[in-house]
Amino acid sequence: MLINNESMAKHCSFRSGGIARKFFVPDSIKSLSEFLRENTLPVLMLGLGSNILVRDTGFNGVVIKVLQLNNLCREGIFVIADAGLTLSKLSRYCGKQKLNGAEFLSAIPGTVGGALSMNAGAFGSEFWNYVESVTTINKDGQLLERTKKDFDVGYRYVKHHHPGEYFVSAKLIFPEKINSQNIKELLLERNKLQPIGKPSCGSVFKNPKDNFAASMIDKCNLKGFCIGEACVSDKHSNFIINTGDASASDIENLIKHIQDSVYQQFSITLETEVKII
């Protein structure tokens, strides 16, 4: 399915953002490959849109939403998960397979592709700790197998050694050992601490070394501070909430104000987790 001039506010969890020139939803790896072979525009891969803010000026390229690429299976000791699979489904599947370690994924509102792109994490665990290898696709529609050695991976950071490739699937290993985390308890803890159900991107900023972004923002007395209808959450200050009809500019200006305030008080520049397009 190919759409012209699609509002990204429909597809990003901030419920804000400009227009994408083209918007494509592949129903198979084959259709994705065929599309990429013919495409000449810049590409933005999208899952749930839970960690992206598209500026009000929009994206002069093609957004490819991969949610229909969501196959999941087990091959021996490996779990094979497509990029469009939600992390909550992956977590539940591993539980049913009596595999452990994936419990933390239930608390992350994203997809396998997004988790691969940013090394998503929660409750002390990170996605790339469980990655054996990945399948990518390049701009010519060619599928390639890559190992962890092909990437530099860190805290909320992943750098490709082969630019111009996009994640298609991951081969994962989760151990068969005693369950160390309880999914229901994790979700209860998340719901107590985070403004669940409101338009946001989750945590806006990475935690600086030996510190917490939320604590620093609290100490700047920014809880509840708003620019337009973009507001720092009263519940968790590392969340920005769209309280009504916030523009992408409102959200980006609030991000900048938080960074400036924290820098003035702590001489630390907060790095964003959210990707601004």
Short mmCIF file of the C-alpha atoms (twelve columns), coordinates in Angstrom:
data_MODEL
# 
_entry.id   MODEL 
# 
loop_
_atom_site.group_PDB 
_atom_site.id 
_atom_site.type_symbol 
_atom_site.label_atom_id 
_atom_site.label_alt_id 
_atom_site.label_comp_id 
_atom_site.label_asym_id 
_atom_site.label_seq_id 
_atom_site.Cartn_x 
_atom_site.Cartn_y 
_atom_site.Cartn_z 
_atom_site.pdbx_PDB_model_num 
ATOM 1   C CA . MET A 1   0.000  0.000   0.000  1 
ATOM 2   C CA . LEU A 2   1.450  3.343   -1.109 1 
ATOM 3   C CA . ILE A 3   -0.022 6.658   0.070  1 
ATOM 4   C CA . ASN A 4   0.913  10.212  -0.892 1 
ATOM 5   C CA . ASN A 5   1.191  13.045  1.645  1 
ATOM 6   C CA . GLU A 6   0.468  11.108  4.840  1 
ATOM 7   C CA . SER A 7   0.314  12.873  8.219  1 
ATOM 8   C CA . MET A 8   2.878  11.381  10.596 1 
ATOM 9   C CA . ALA A 9   0.757  12.447  13.547 1 
ATOM 10  C CA . LYS A 10  -1.353 9.357   12.742 1 
ATOM 11  C CA . HIS A 11  1.631  7.042   13.089 1 
ATOM 12  C CA . CYS A 12  3.775  8.451   15.919 1 
ATOM 13  C CA . SER A 13  2.989  8.022   19.603 1 
ATOM 14  C CA . PHE A 14  3.415  11.772  20.209 1 
ATOM 15  C CA . ARG A 15  0.330  12.221  17.976 1 
ATOM 16  C CA . SER A 16  2.168  15.085  16.355 1 
ATOM 17  C CA . GLY A 17  4.311  15.603  13.283 1 
ATOM 18  C CA . GLY A 18  4.411  16.801  9.693  1 
ATOM 19  C CA . ILE A 19  3.582  15.206  6.354  1 
ATOM 20  C CA . ALA A 20  5.536  12.381  4.718  1 
ATOM 21  C CA . ARG A 21  5.790  12.743  0.943  1 
ATOM 22  C CA . LYS A 22  5.249  8.990   0.482  1 
ATOM 23  C CA . PHE A 23  4.057  6.326   2.925  1 
ATOM 24  C CA . PHE A 24  4.466  2.640   2.130  1 
ATOM 25  C CA . VAL A 25  3.250  -0.438  4.036  1 
ATOM 26  C CA . PRO A 26  4.840  -3.674  2.718  1 
ATOM 27  C CA . ASP A 27  2.956  -6.918  3.337  1 
ATOM 28  C CA . SER A 28  6.019  -9.131  2.830  1 
ATOM 29  C CA . ILE A 29  9.797  -9.037  2.615  1 
ATOM 30  C CA . LYS A 30  9.418  -9.580  -1.126 1 
ATOM 31  C CA . SER A 31  7.240  -6.476  -1.566 1 
ATOM 32  C CA . LEU A 32  9.669  -4.456  0.547  1 
ATOM 33  C CA . SER A 33  12.577 -5.632  -1.599 1 
ATOM 34  C CA . GLU A 34  10.749 -4.804  -4.833 1 
ATOM 35  C CA . PHE A 35  9.818  -1.347  -3.557 1 
ATOM 36  C CA . LEU A 36  13.354 -0.505  -2.468 1 
ATOM 37  C CA . ARG A 37  14.766 -1.530  -5.858 1 
ATOM 38  C CA . GLU A 38  12.555 1.066   -7.552 1 
ATOM 39  C CA . ASN A 39  12.689 3.756   -4.869 1 
ATOM 40  C CA . THR A 40  14.836 6.894   -5.304 1 
ATOM 41  C CA . LEU A 41  13.652 8.857   -2.244 1 
ATOM 42  C CA . PRO A 42  15.200 9.046   1.254  1 
ATOM 43  C CA . VAL A 43  13.842 6.278   3.495  1 
ATOM 44  C CA . LEU A 44  12.575 6.318   7.065  1 
ATOM 45  C CA . MET A 45  11.718 2.919   8.572  1 
ATOM 46  C CA . LEU A 46  8.867  3.003   11.066 1 
ATOM 47  C CA . GLY A 47  7.340  0.535   13.503 1 
ATOM 48  C CA . LEU A 48  5.007  1.830   16.203 1 
ATOM 49  C CA . GLY A 49  6.493  5.325   15.927 1 
ATOM 50  C CA . SER A 50  7.098  5.345   19.666 1 
ATOM 51  C CA . ASN A 51  10.531 6.966   19.567 1 
ATOM 52  C CA . ILE A 52  10.263 9.410   16.662 1 
ATOM 53  C CA . LEU A 53  9.249  13.038  16.250 1 
ATOM 54  C CA . VAL A 54  8.792  14.255  12.663 1 
ATOM 55  C CA . ARG A 55  9.167  18.019  12.418 1 
ATOM 56  C CA . ASP A 56  6.202  20.119  11.269 1 
ATOM 57  C CA . THR A 57  7.975  20.673  7.937  1 
ATOM 58  C CA . GLY A 58  7.522  16.945  7.290  1 
ATOM 59  C CA . PHE A 59  9.703  14.308  5.646  1 
ATOM 60  C CA . ASN A 60  10.533 14.704  1.947  1 
ATOM 61  C CA . GLY A 61  10.955 11.003  1.367  1 
ATOM 62  C CA . VAL A 62  9.186  7.702   1.929  1 
ATOM 63  C CA . VAL A 63  8.198  6.365   5.326  1 
ATOM 64  C CA . ILE A 64  8.052  2.553   5.310  1 
ATOM 65  C CA . LYS A 65  5.875  1.155   8.087  1 
ATOM 66  C CA . VAL A 66  6.902  -2.447  8.765  1 
ATOM 67  C CA . LEU A 67  4.219  -3.622  11.207 1 
ATOM 68  C CA . GLN A 68  2.967  -6.270  8.780  1 
ATOM 69  C CA . LEU A 69  6.441  -7.848  8.754  1 
ATOM 70  C CA . ASN A 70  5.852  -9.599  12.056 1 
ATOM 71  C CA . ASN A 71  6.688  -13.294 11.709 1 
ATOM 72  C CA . LEU A 72  7.908  -15.099 14.820 1 
ATOM 73  C CA . CYS A 73  9.203  -18.642 15.243 1 
ATOM 74  C CA . ARG A 74  11.642 -20.807 17.136 1 
ATOM 75  C CA . GLU A 75  14.474 -22.677 15.425 1 
ATOM 76  C CA . GLY A 76  16.278 -24.837 17.979 1 
ATOM 77  C CA . ILE A 77  17.876 -22.548 20.539 1 
ATOM 78  C CA . PHE A 78  17.068 -19.442 18.489 1 
ATOM 79  C CA . VAL A 79  14.001 -17.189 18.326 1 
ATOM 80  C CA . ILE A 80  13.585 -15.534 14.916 1 
ATOM 81  C CA . ALA A 81  11.609 -12.286 15.080 1 
ATOM 82  C CA . ASP A 82  10.763 -9.891  12.237 1 
ATOM 83  C CA . ALA A 83  11.358 -6.154  12.559 1 
ATOM 84  C CA . GLY A 84  7.649  -5.274  12.720 1 
ATOM 85  C CA . LEU A 85  6.883  -7.612  15.632 1 
ATOM 86  C CA . THR A 86  5.951  -5.790  18.825 1 
ATOM 87  C CA . LEU A 87  8.191  -6.344  21.820 1 
ATOM 88  C CA . SER A 88  5.206  -7.222  24.000 1 
ATOM 89  C CA . LYS A 89  4.327  -10.132 21.665 1 
ATOM 90  C CA . LEU A 90  7.939  -11.289 21.669 1 
ATOM 91  C CA . SER A 91  7.991  -11.204 25.457 1 
ATOM 92  C CA . ARG A 92  4.775  -13.248 25.745 1 
ATOM 93  C CA . TYR A 93  6.019  -15.776 23.175 1 
ATOM 94  C CA . CYS A 94  9.255  -16.335 25.076 1 
ATOM 95  C CA . GLY A 95  7.267  -16.879 28.249 1 
ATOM 96  C CA . LYS A 96  5.130  -19.545 26.572 1 
ATOM 97  C CA . GLN A 97  8.298  -21.181 25.225 1 
ATOM 98  C CA . LYS A 98  9.717  -21.225 28.775 1 
ATOM 99  C CA . LEU A 99  12.552 -18.963 27.714 1 
ATOM 100 C CA . ASN A 100 13.686 -16.258 30.092 1 
ATOM 101 C CA . GLY A 101 15.228 -12.827 29.903 1 
ATOM 102 C CA . ALA A 102 12.642 -11.259 27.589 1 
ATOM 103 C CA . GLU A 103 10.360 -10.160 30.422 1 
ATOM 104 C CA . PHE A 104 11.632 -6.562  30.332 1 
ATOM 105 C CA . LEU A 105 10.433 -6.183  26.727 1 
ATOM 106 C CA . SER A 106 6.826  -6.167  27.912 1 
ATOM 107 C CA . ALA A 107 7.446  -2.693  29.343 1 
ATOM 108 C CA . ILE A 108 8.742  -1.190  26.073 1 
ATOM 109 C CA . PRO A 109 6.111  0.061   23.583 1 
ATOM 110 C CA . GLY A 110 8.068  -0.632  20.425 1 
ATOM 111 C CA . THR A 111 9.031  -3.194  17.799 1 
ATOM 112 C CA . VAL A 112 11.982 -5.488  17.198 1 
ATOM 113 C CA . GLY A 113 13.263 -3.131  14.486 1 
ATOM 114 C CA . GLY A 114 13.148 -0.162  16.819 1 
ATOM 115 C CA . ALA A 115 14.810 -2.132  19.607 1 
ATOM 116 C CA . LEU A 116 17.607 -3.105  17.228 1 
ATOM 117 C CA . SER A 117 18.038 0.485   16.031 1 
ATOM 118 C CA . MET A 118 18.513 1.995   19.497 1 
ATOM 119 C CA . ASN A 119 19.397 -0.949  21.767 1 
ATOM 120 C CA . ALA A 120 16.155 -0.501  23.670 1 
ATOM 121 C CA . GLY A 121 16.190 -1.377  27.336 1 
ATOM 122 C CA . ALA A 122 14.337 -1.320  30.636 1 
ATOM 123 C CA . PHE A 123 14.837 -2.519  34.207 1 
ATOM 124 C CA . GLY A 124 18.559 -3.039  33.687 1 
ATOM 125 C CA . SER A 125 18.301 -5.180  30.527 1 
ATOM 126 C CA . GLU A 126 19.137 -4.273  26.907 1 
ATOM 127 C CA . PHE A 127 17.925 -5.836  23.667 1 
ATOM 128 C CA . TRP A 128 21.304 -6.417  22.019 1 
ATOM 129 C CA . ASN A 129 22.371 -8.617  24.944 1 
ATOM 130 C CA . TYR A 130 20.181 -11.298 23.344 1 
ATOM 131 C CA . VAL A 131 21.038 -10.765 19.660 1 
ATOM 132 C CA . GLU A 132 22.982 -13.512 17.877 1 
ATOM 133 C CA . SER A 133 22.694 -12.039 14.357 1 
ATOM 134 C CA . VAL A 134 20.390 -9.923  12.195 1 
ATOM 135 C CA . THR A 135 19.066 -9.859  8.656  1 
ATOM 136 C CA . THR A 136 19.203 -6.471  6.959  1 
ATOM 137 C CA . ILE A 137 18.045 -5.145  3.615  1 
ATOM 138 C CA . ASN A 138 19.915 -2.508  1.628  1 
ATOM 139 C CA . LYS A 139 18.664 0.245   -0.646 1 
ATOM 140 C CA . ASP A 140 18.847 -2.125  -3.622 1 
ATOM 141 C CA . GLY A 141 16.471 -4.577  -1.923 1 
ATOM 142 C CA . GLN A 142 19.200 -7.136  -1.239 1 
ATOM 143 C CA . LEU A 143 18.981 -9.205  1.961  1 
ATOM 144 C CA . LEU A 144 22.162 -9.574  4.004  1 
ATOM 145 C CA . GLU A 145 23.155 -11.507 7.134  1 
ATOM 146 C CA . ARG A 146 25.071 -9.508  9.743  1 
ATOM 147 C CA . THR A 147 26.604 -10.491 13.077 1 
ATOM 148 C CA . LYS A 148 27.061 -8.374  16.188 1 
ATOM 149 C CA . LYS A 149 30.595 -7.602  14.983 1 
ATOM 150 C CA . ASP A 150 29.047 -5.515  12.210 1 
ATOM 151 C CA . PHE A 151 27.682 -3.001  14.744 1 
ATOM 152 C CA . ASP A 152 28.972 -0.771  17.520 1 
ATOM 153 C CA . VAL A 153 26.486 -1.153  20.352 1 
ATOM 154 C CA . GLY A 154 26.186 0.815   23.587 1 
ATOM 155 C CA . TYR A 155 23.652 2.385   25.913 1 
ATOM 156 C CA . ARG A 156 20.718 3.386   23.648 1 
ATOM 157 C CA . TYR A 157 23.194 3.460   20.794 1 
ATOM 158 C CA . VAL A 158 23.711 1.328   17.685 1 
ATOM 159 C CA . LYS A 159 25.987 2.255   14.792 1 
ATOM 160 C CA . HIS A 160 26.066 0.234   11.557 1 
ATOM 161 C CA . HIS A 161 29.400 -0.551  9.978  1 
ATOM 162 C CA . HIS A 162 27.434 -0.808  6.721  1 
ATOM 163 C CA . PRO A 163 25.337 2.382   6.295  1 
ATOM 164 C CA . GLY A 164 22.270 2.241   4.087  1 
ATOM 165 C CA . GLU A 165 20.920 -1.029  5.482  1 
ATOM 166 C CA . TYR A 166 17.691 -1.539  7.424  1 
ATOM 167 C CA . PHE A 167 16.777 -4.222  9.942  1 
ATOM 168 C CA . VAL A 168 14.467 -6.959  8.674  1 
ATOM 169 C CA . SER A 169 14.707 -9.582  11.431 1 
ATOM 170 C CA . ALA A 170 16.776 -10.755 14.379 1 
ATOM 171 C CA . LYS A 171 18.042 -14.141 15.539 1 
ATOM 172 C CA . LEU A 172 17.841 -14.092 19.316 1 
ATOM 173 C CA . ILE A 173 18.949 -16.338 22.158 1 
ATOM 174 C CA . PHE A 174 17.058 -16.347 25.450 1 
ATOM 175 C CA . PRO A 175 18.224 -18.757 28.155 1 
ATOM 176 C CA . GLU A 176 16.205 -21.664 29.537 1 
ATOM 177 C CA . LYS A 177 16.696 -20.863 33.183 1 
ATOM 178 C CA . ILE A 178 14.697 -19.883 36.219 1 
ATOM 179 C CA . ASN A 179 12.555 -16.845 35.513 1 
ATOM 180 C CA . SER A 180 14.218 -13.810 37.067 1 
ATOM 181 C CA . GLN A 181 11.525 -11.206 36.378 1 
ATOM 182 C CA . ASN A 182 7.751  -11.286 36.563 1 
ATOM 183 C CA . ILE A 183 5.954  -9.598  33.647 1 
ATOM 184 C CA . LYS A 184 2.935  -8.535  35.695 1 
ATOM 185 C CA . GLU A 185 5.169  -7.027  38.361 1 
ATOM 186 C CA . LEU A 186 7.191  -5.176  35.732 1 
ATOM 187 C CA . LEU A 187 4.069  -3.719  34.140 1 
ATOM 188 C CA . LEU A 188 2.666  -2.697  37.530 1 
ATOM 189 C CA . GLU A 189 5.946  -0.964  38.338 1 
ATOM 190 C CA . ARG A 190 5.941  0.795   34.962 1 
ATOM 191 C CA . ASN A 191 2.339  1.936   35.376 1 
ATOM 192 C CA . LYS A 192 3.082  3.378   38.801 1 
ATOM 193 C CA . LEU A 193 6.016  5.405   37.542 1 
ATOM 194 C CA . GLN A 194 5.055  6.410   33.996 1 
ATOM 195 C CA . PRO A 195 2.131  8.322   32.401 1 
ATOM 196 C CA . ILE A 196 0.799  5.323   30.487 1 
ATOM 197 C CA . GLY A 197 -1.978 5.968   27.966 1 
ATOM 198 C CA . LYS A 198 -1.037 9.554   27.186 1 
ATOM 199 C CA . PRO A 199 0.604  10.667  23.913 1 
ATOM 200 C CA . SER A 200 4.359  10.579  24.497 1 
ATOM 201 C CA . CYS A 201 7.523  8.910   23.184 1 
ATOM 202 C CA . GLY A 202 8.450  7.283   26.486 1 
ATOM 203 C CA . SER A 203 11.712 8.500   27.976 1 
ATOM 204 C CA . VAL A 204 12.864 11.562  26.054 1 
ATOM 205 C CA . PHE A 205 16.452 11.666  27.339 1 
ATOM 206 C CA . LYS A 206 19.198 9.148   27.962 1 
ATOM 207 C CA . ASN A 207 20.418 8.884   31.532 1 
ATOM 208 C CA . PRO A 208 23.849 10.524  31.936 1 
ATOM 209 C CA . LYS A 209 26.574 8.388   33.469 1 
ATOM 210 C CA . ASP A 210 25.983 7.905   37.210 1 
ATOM 211 C CA . ASN A 211 22.847 10.038  37.124 1 
ATOM 212 C CA . PHE A 212 19.185 10.026  36.090 1 
ATOM 213 C CA . ALA A 213 17.672 12.463  33.615 1 
ATOM 214 C CA . ALA A 214 14.347 12.527  35.483 1 
ATOM 215 C CA . SER A 215 16.034 13.469  38.768 1 
ATOM 216 C CA . MET A 216 17.931 16.318  37.138 1 
ATOM 217 C CA . ILE A 217 14.787 17.633  35.439 1 
ATOM 218 C CA . ASP A 218 12.951 17.443  38.778 1 
ATOM 219 C CA . LYS A 219 15.652 19.533  40.433 1 
ATOM 220 C CA . CYS A 220 15.144 22.174  37.740 1 
ATOM 221 C CA . ASN A 221 11.474 22.389  38.855 1 
ATOM 222 C CA . LEU A 222 10.221 21.552  35.374 1 
ATOM 223 C CA . LYS A 223 7.483  19.049  36.216 1 
ATOM 224 C CA . GLY A 224 4.290  20.356  34.641 1 
ATOM 225 C CA . PHE A 225 6.136  23.004  32.613 1 
ATOM 226 C CA . CYS A 226 4.560  23.509  29.175 1 
ATOM 227 C CA . ILE A 227 5.309  25.078  25.836 1 
ATOM 228 C CA . GLY A 228 2.061  25.246  23.922 1 
ATOM 229 C CA . GLU A 229 0.314  21.947  24.638 1 
ATOM 230 C CA . ALA A 230 3.550  20.016  25.118 1 
ATOM 231 C CA . CYS A 231 4.147  19.482  28.844 1 
ATOM 232 C CA . VAL A 232 6.655  17.782  31.112 1 
ATOM 233 C CA . SER A 233 4.740  14.967  32.819 1 
ATOM 234 C CA . ASP A 234 3.755  15.495  36.450 1 
ATOM 235 C CA . LYS A 235 4.207  11.749  36.960 1 
ATOM 236 C CA . HIS A 236 7.635  11.207  35.372 1 
ATOM 237 C CA . SER A 237 9.706  14.208  34.345 1 
ATOM 238 C CA . ASN A 238 11.613 12.352  31.607 1 
ATOM 239 C CA . PHE A 239 8.319  12.123  29.711 1 
ATOM 240 C CA . ILE A 240 6.876  14.886  27.544 1 
ATOM 241 C CA . ILE A 241 3.108  14.656  27.053 1 
ATOM 242 C CA . ASN A 242 1.024  15.999  24.195 1 
ATOM 243 C CA . THR A 243 -1.878 17.333  26.252 1 
ATOM 244 C CA . GLY A 244 -4.026 18.289  23.281 1 
ATOM 245 C CA . ASP A 245 -2.833 19.515  19.920 1 
ATOM 246 C CA . ALA A 246 0.880  20.115  20.486 1 
ATOM 247 C CA . SER A 247 2.904  20.787  17.359 1 
ATOM 248 C CA . ALA A 248 6.204  19.062  16.740 1 
ATOM 249 C CA . SER A 249 7.805  22.487  17.204 1 
ATOM 250 C CA . ASP A 250 6.219  22.798  20.662 1 
ATOM 251 C CA . ILE A 251 7.693  19.427  21.628 1 
ATOM 252 C CA . GLU A 252 11.120 20.181  20.167 1 
ATOM 253 C CA . ASN A 253 11.226 23.611  21.827 1 
ATOM 254 C CA . LEU A 254 10.346 22.011  25.164 1 
ATOM 255 C CA . ILE A 255 13.139 19.456  24.681 1 
ATOM 256 C CA . LYS A 256 15.583 22.325  24.060 1 
ATOM 257 C CA . HIS A 257 14.320 24.242  27.117 1 
ATOM 258 C CA . ILE A 258 14.855 21.182  29.320 1 
ATOM 259 C CA . GLN A 259 18.365 20.679  27.928 1 
ATOM 260 C CA . ASP A 260 19.230 24.343  28.522 1 
ATOM 261 C CA . SER A 261 17.840 24.303  32.074 1 
ATOM 262 C CA . VAL A 262 19.709 21.132  33.023 1 
ATOM 263 C CA . TYR A 263 22.938 22.428  31.501 1 
ATOM 264 C CA . GLN A 264 22.692 25.713  33.398 1 
ATOM 265 C CA . GLN A 265 22.282 23.892  36.711 1 
ATOM 266 C CA . PHE A 266 24.475 20.801  36.234 1 
ATOM 267 C CA . SER A 267 26.783 21.601  33.255 1 
ATOM 268 C CA . ILE A 268 25.539 18.395  31.628 1 
ATOM 269 C CA . THR A 269 23.934 18.240  28.183 1 
ATOM 270 C CA . LEU A 270 21.119 15.703  28.126 1 
ATOM 271 C CA . GLU A 271 21.157 13.522  25.002 1 
ATOM 272 C CA . THR A 272 17.822 12.600  23.473 1 
ATOM 273 C CA . GLU A 273 16.563 9.060   23.048 1 
ATOM 274 C CA . VAL A 274 13.809 10.289  20.726 1 
ATOM 275 C CA . LYS A 275 14.910 10.703  17.120 1 
ATOM 276 C CA . ILE A 276 13.956 14.034  15.562 1 
ATOM 277 C CA . ILE A 277 13.345 13.704  11.813 1 
# 
